[in-house]
Coordinates of C-alpha atoms and ligand atoms in Angstrom, one line a residue:
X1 CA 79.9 66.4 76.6
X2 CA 81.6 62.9 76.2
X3 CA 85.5 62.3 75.2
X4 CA 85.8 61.4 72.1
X5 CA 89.8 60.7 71.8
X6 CA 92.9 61.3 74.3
X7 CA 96.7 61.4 72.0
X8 CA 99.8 62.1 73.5
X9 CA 103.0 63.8 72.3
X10 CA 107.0 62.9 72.8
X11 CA 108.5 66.3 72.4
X12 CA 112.1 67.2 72.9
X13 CA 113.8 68.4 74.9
X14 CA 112.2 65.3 77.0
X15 CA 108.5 66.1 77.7
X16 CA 105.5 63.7 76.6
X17 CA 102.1 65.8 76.5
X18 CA 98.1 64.2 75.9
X19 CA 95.7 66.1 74.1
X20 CA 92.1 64.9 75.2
X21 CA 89.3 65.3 72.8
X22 CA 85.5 66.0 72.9
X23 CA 82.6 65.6 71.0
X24 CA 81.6 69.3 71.6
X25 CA 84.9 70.5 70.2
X26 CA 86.7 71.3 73.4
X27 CA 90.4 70.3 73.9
X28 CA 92.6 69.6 76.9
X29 CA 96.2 69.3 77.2
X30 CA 98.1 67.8 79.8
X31 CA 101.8 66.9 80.3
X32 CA 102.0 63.6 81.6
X33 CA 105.5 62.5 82.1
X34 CA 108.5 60.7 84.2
X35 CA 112.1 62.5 83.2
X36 CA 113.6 59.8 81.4
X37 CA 110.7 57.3 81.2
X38 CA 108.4 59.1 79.0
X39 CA 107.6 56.0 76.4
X40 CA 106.3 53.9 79.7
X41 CA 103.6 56.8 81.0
X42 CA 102.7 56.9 77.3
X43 CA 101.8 53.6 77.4
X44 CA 100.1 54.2 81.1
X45 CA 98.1 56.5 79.1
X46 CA 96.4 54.1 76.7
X47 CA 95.6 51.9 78.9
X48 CA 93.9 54.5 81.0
X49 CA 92.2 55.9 77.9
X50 CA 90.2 53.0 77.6
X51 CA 88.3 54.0 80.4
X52 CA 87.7 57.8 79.6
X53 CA 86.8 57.4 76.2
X54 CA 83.1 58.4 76.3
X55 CA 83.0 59.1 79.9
X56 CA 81.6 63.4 80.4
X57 CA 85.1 65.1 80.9
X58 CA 83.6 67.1 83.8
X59 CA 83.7 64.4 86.1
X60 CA 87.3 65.2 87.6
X61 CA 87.0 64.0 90.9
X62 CA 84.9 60.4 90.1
X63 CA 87.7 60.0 87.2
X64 CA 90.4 60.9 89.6
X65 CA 89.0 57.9 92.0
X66 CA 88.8 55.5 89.1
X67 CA 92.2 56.2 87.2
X68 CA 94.0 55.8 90.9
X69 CA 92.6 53.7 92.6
X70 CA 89.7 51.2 89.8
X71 CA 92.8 49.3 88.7
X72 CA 93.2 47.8 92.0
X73 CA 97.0 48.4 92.2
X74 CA 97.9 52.1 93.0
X75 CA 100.6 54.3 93.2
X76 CA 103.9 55.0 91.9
X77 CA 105.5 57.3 89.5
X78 CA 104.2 56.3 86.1
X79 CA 100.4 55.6 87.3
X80 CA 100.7 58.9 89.1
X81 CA 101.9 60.8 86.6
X82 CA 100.1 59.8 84.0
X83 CA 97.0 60.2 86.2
X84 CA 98.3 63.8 86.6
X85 CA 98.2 64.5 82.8
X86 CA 94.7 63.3 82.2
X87 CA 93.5 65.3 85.5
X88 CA 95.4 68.5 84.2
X89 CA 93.7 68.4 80.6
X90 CA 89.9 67.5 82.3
X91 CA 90.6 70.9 84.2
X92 CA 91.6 72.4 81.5
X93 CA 88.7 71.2 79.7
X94 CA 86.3 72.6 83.0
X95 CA 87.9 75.7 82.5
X96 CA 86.8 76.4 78.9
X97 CA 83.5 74.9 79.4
X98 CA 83.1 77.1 82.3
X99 CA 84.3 79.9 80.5
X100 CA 86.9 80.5 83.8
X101 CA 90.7 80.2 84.4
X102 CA 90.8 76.6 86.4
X103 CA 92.0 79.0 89.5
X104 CA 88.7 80.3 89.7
X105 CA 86.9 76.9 89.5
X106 CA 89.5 75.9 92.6
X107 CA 87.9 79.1 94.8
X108 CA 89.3 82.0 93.3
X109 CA 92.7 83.8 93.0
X110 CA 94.4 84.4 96.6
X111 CA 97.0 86.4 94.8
X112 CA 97.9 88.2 92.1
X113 CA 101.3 87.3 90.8
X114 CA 103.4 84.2 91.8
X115 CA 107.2 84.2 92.4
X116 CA 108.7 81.6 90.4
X117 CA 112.8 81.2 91.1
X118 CA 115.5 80.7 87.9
X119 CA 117.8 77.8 88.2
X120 CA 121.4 78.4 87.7
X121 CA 124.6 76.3 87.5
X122 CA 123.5 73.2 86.3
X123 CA 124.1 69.5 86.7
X124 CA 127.9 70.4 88.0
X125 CA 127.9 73.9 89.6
X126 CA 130.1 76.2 87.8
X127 CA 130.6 79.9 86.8
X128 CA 127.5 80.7 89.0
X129 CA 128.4 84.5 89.7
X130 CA 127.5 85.5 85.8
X131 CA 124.3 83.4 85.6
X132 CA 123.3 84.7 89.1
X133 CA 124.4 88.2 87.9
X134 CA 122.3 87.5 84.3
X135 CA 118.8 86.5 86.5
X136 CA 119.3 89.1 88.6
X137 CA 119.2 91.4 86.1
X138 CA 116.3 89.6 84.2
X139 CA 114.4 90.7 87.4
X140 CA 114.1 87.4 89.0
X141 CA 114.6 87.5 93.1
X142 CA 114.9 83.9 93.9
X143 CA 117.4 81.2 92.2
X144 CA 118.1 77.6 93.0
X145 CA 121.0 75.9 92.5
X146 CA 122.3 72.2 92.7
X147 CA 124.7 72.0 95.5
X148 CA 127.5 69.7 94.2
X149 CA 127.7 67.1 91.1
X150 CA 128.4 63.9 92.2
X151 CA 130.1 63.7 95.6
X152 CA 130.9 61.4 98.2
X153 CA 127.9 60.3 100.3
X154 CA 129.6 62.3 103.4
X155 CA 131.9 64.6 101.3
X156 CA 134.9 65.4 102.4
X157 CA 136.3 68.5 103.9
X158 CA 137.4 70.0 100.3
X159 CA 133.8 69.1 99.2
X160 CA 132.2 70.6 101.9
X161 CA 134.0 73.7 101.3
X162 CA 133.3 73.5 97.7
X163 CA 129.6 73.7 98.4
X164 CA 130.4 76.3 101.5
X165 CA 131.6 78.3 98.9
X166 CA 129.8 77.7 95.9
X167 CA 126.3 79.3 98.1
X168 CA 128.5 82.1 99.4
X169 CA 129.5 83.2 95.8
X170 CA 125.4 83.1 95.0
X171 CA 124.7 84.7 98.9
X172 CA 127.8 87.6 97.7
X173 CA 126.1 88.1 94.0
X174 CA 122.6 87.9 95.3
X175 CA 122.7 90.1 98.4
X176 CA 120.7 89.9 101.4
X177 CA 117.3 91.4 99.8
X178 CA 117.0 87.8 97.1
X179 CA 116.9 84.2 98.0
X180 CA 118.6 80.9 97.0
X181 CA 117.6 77.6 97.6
X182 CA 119.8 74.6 97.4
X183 CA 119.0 71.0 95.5
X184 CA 120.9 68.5 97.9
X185 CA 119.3 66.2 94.9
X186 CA 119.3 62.9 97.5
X187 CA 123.4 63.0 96.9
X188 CA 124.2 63.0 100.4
X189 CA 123.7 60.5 103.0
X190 CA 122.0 61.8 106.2
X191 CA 125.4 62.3 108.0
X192 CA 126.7 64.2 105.1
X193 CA 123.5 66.4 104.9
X194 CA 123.8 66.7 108.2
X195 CA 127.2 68.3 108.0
X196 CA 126.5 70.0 105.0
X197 CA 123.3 71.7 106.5
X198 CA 125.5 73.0 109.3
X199 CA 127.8 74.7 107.2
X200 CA 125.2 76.3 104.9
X201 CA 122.8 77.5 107.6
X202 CA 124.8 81.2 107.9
X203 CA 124.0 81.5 104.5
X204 CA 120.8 81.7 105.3
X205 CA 119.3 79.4 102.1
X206 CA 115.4 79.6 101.5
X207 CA 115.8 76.0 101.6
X208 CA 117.5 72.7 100.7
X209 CA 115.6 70.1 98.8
X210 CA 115.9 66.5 98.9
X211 CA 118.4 66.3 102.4
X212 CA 118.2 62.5 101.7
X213 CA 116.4 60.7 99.1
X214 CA 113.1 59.7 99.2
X215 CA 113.1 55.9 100.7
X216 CA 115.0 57.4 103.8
X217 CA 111.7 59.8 104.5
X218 CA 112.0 58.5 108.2
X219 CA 115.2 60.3 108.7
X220 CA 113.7 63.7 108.0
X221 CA 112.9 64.2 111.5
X222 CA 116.2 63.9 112.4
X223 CA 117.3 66.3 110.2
X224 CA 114.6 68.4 110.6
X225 CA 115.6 68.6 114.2
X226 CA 119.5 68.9 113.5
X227 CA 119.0 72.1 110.7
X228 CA 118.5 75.4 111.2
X229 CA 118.0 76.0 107.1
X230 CA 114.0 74.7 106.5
X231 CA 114.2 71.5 105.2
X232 CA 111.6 70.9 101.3
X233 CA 110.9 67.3 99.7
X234 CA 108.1 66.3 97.5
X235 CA 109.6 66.2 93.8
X236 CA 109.4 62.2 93.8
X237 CA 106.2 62.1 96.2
X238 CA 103.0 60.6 94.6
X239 CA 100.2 61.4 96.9
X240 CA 98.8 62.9 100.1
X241 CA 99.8 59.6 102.1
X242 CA 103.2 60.0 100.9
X243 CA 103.4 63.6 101.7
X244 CA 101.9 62.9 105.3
X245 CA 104.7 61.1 107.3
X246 CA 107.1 63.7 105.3
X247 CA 104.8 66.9 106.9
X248 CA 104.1 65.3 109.9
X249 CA 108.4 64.6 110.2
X250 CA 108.4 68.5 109.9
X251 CA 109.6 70.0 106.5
X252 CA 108.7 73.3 105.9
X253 CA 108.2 72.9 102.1
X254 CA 106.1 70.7 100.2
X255 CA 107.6 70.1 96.7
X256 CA 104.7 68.0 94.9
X257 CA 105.1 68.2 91.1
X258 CA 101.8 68.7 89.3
X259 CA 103.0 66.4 86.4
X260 CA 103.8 63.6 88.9
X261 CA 101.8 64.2 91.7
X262 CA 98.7 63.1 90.4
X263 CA 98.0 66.1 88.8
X264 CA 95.9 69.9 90.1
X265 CA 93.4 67.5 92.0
X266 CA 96.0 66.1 94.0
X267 CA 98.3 68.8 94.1
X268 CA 95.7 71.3 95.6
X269 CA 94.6 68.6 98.0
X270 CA 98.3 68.5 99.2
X271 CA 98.2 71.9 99.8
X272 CA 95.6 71.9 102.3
X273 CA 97.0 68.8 104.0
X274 CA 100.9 71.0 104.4
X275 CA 98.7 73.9 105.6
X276 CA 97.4 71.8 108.7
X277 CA 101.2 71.5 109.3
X278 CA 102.2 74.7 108.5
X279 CA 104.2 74.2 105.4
X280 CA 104.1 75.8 102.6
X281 CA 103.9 74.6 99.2
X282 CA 106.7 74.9 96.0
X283 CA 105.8 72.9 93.3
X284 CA 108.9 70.6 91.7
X285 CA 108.2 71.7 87.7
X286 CA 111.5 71.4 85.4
X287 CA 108.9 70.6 82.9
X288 CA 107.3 72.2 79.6
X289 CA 104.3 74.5 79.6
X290 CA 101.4 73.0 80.6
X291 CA 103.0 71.5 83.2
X292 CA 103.6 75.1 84.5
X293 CA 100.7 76.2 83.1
X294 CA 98.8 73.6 85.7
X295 CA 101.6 74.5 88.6
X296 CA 100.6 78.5 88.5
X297 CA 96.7 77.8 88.6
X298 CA 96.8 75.8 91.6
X299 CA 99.4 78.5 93.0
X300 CA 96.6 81.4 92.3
X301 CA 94.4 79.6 94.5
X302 CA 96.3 78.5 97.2
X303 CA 96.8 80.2 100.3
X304 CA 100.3 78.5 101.7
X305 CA 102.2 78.8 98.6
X306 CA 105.9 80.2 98.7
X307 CA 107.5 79.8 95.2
X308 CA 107.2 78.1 91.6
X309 CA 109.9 76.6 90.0
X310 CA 110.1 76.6 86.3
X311 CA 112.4 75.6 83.6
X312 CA 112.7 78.6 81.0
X313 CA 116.6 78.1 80.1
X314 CA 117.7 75.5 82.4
X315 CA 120.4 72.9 81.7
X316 CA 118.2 70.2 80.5
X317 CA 116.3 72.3 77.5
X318 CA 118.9 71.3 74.5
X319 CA 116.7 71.4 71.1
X320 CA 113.6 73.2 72.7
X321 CA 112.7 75.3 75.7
X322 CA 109.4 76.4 77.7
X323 CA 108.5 78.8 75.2
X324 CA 108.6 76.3 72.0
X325 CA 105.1 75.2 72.0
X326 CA 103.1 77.8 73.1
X327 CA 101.5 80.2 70.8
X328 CA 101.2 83.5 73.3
X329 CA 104.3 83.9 75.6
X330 CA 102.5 85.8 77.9
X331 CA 101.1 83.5 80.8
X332 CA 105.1 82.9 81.0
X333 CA 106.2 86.9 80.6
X334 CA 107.9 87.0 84.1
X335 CA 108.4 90.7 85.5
X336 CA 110.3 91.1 88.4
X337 CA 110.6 87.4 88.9
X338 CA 107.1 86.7 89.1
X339 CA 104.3 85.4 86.4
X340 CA 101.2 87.6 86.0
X341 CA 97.8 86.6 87.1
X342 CA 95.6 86.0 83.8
X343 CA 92.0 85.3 83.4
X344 CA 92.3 83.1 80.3
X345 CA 89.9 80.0 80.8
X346 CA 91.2 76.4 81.6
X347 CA 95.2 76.3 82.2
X348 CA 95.4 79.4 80.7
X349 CA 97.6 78.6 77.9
X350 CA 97.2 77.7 74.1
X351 CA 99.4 75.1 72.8
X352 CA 100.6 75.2 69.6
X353 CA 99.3 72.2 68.1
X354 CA 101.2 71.9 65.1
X355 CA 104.9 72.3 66.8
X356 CA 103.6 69.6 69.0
X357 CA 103.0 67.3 66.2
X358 CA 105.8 68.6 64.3
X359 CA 108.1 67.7 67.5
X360 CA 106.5 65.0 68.1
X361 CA 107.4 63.0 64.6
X362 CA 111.4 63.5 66.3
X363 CA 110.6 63.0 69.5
X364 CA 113.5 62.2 72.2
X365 CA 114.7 59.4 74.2
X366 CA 115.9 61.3 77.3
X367 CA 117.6 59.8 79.7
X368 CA 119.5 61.2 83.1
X369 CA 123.0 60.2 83.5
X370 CA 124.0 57.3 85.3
X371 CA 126.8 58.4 87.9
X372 CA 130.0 56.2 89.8
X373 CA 132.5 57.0 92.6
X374 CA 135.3 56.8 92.2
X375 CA 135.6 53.1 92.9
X376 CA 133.0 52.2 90.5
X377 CA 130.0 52.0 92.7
X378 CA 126.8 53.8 91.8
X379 CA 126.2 57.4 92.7
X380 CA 123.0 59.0 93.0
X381 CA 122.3 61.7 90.3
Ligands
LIG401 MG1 115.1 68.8 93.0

């Protein structure tokens, strides 16, 4: 089997998917994409198809070595996660060759549903007892939420009651039997996570994400020390070595995203490497289908896994949601908060090719906000 022709997709709301190609008539998708800098992965993408056209599609793990590493420079999140895209449609291509569900071809199901959480409040937490209320009743046990919109880097008392109060409101409406986890989003600096963290830790979170944003990694320990709540990064991590001073600093959840992260190869290896350390592993997916698609295959076969994140109604899906380009909703069917186990081979999923090209002839040009204090200066998003 050789590759005959890799195309890729700008879909709205602000996903970019590849479709890889064979001469024996078996297709991949993959959703290879940086939120907000979809156009430059797309053009990561040609450049990397030069090299897989005609190469035998089977051969993950050599094109894995090439695509990262053959182009001398490495690293980084559009190389990565275009990287990730390919890798997720060659497994998707194993799977139907193999006539197996890409779980199986990574050592068999450990499980047979996964817990996936519902976000709810949005960019700028508001009104979060209703949507809490709404998932809760949709069956879901686990929701995340964004802690604050933008705030001052060690917030002040009224802020920090704000948040205070905004996770008692979803502790009150969720009770003590459901989780929520909390998106610190890199917002804070370390002091104000640090004070922040404090506060939340009767609250008893399943975790915050992102204390401190990625390039202070080396305060984590700190932190980690400091925090009673279990401490999860990983959403803008690229690789194992990026995810090994993180573990080894202590956080209890890994957060790779299989879209950025170089994909189910690297994902699963990640996995392992946060099992030596005892973490466990939540994928980062406010992404489209296959991107999910690829996050619940490598949860099915991995052992430390805690919970899935996934975007069906959250605040960035304007114009199109999870479901829009898939032809059988099921894979995505959650009951009682978590997604079923199925045995459908590759990602498990079947795209609807012509809404993808339909979408595509629209496309998007998403872009995240760009945030100031209140003197002017730039906040983090
Ligand atoms: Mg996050």
């Amino acid at each position: 089997m050789k590759i005959t022709r890799i195309e890729t997709f700008l879909v709205p709301p602000r996903w970019l998917f590849c479709r890889v190609e064979t001469d024996e008539g078996v297709v991949g998708w993959g959703e290879p994409v940086v939120e907000g800098r979809a156009e430059v992965v797309r053009a990561a993408i040609d450049v990397l198809a030069e090299y897989l056209i005609g190469q035998d599609p089977l051969r993950i793990q050599d094109h894995w070595q090439v695509l990262t590493k053959g182009g001398f420079y490495r690293g980084g999140p559009v190389l990565s996660s275009a990287v990730a895209g390919l890798d997720q449609a060659l497994w998707d291509i194993a799977g139907k060759a193999y006539g197996a569900p890409v779980h199986a071809l990574l050592g068999g199901p450990v499980r047979d549903r996964v817990r996936v959480y519902a976000w709810v409040g949005g960019d700028e937490p508001a009104e979060l007892t209703e949507q809490i209320t709404a998932q809760v009743e949709a069956g879901f046990t686990a929701v995340k939420m964004n802690a604050a919109g933008a705030t001052s880097p060690v917030p002040t008392a009224a802020e920090t009651a704000a948040v205070v109060g905004r996770v008692a409101a979803a502790r009150e409406a969720l009770g003590p039997d459901r989780d929520v986890a909390v998106d610190f989003h890199g917002r804070f600096t370390a002091a104000g996570a640090r004070r922040v963290l404090a506060e939340l830790a009767p609250l008893h979170p399943l975790f915050v994400e992102e204390p401190v944003v990625p390039e202070q990694g080396h305060l984590l320990a700190g932190l980690v020390s400091a925090s009673p709540v279990p401490l999860a990064t990983g959403e803008r991590l690229y690789g194992r070595a990026e995810f090994l001073p993180v573990l080894t600093a202590g956080i209890a959840v890994a957060q790779p995203d299989l879209s950025h992260a170089g994909g189910i190869s690297e994902v699963h290896r990640i996995a392992s490497l946060a099992e030596t350390y005892g973490a466990q592993l939540a994928p980062h997916c406010p992404l489209g289908p296959i991107a999910l698609a690829a996050s619940l295959q490598v949860a099915f076969a991995t052992p430390n896994f805690l919970i899935q994140e996934q975007s069906r109604g959250i605040h960035y899906n304007k114009d199109a949601d999870l479901l829009s380009y898939v032809v059988d909703p099921e894979p995505f069917r959650f009951v009682d908060g978590h997604a079923p186990r199925g045995d459908a081979p590759g990602l498990g999923i079947t795209v609807d090719e012509d809404a993808v090209r339909a979408a595509d002839r629209t496309g998007h040009a998403w872009r995240n906000p760009v945030w100031r204090h209140a003197d002017g200066s730039f906040a983090e998003w």
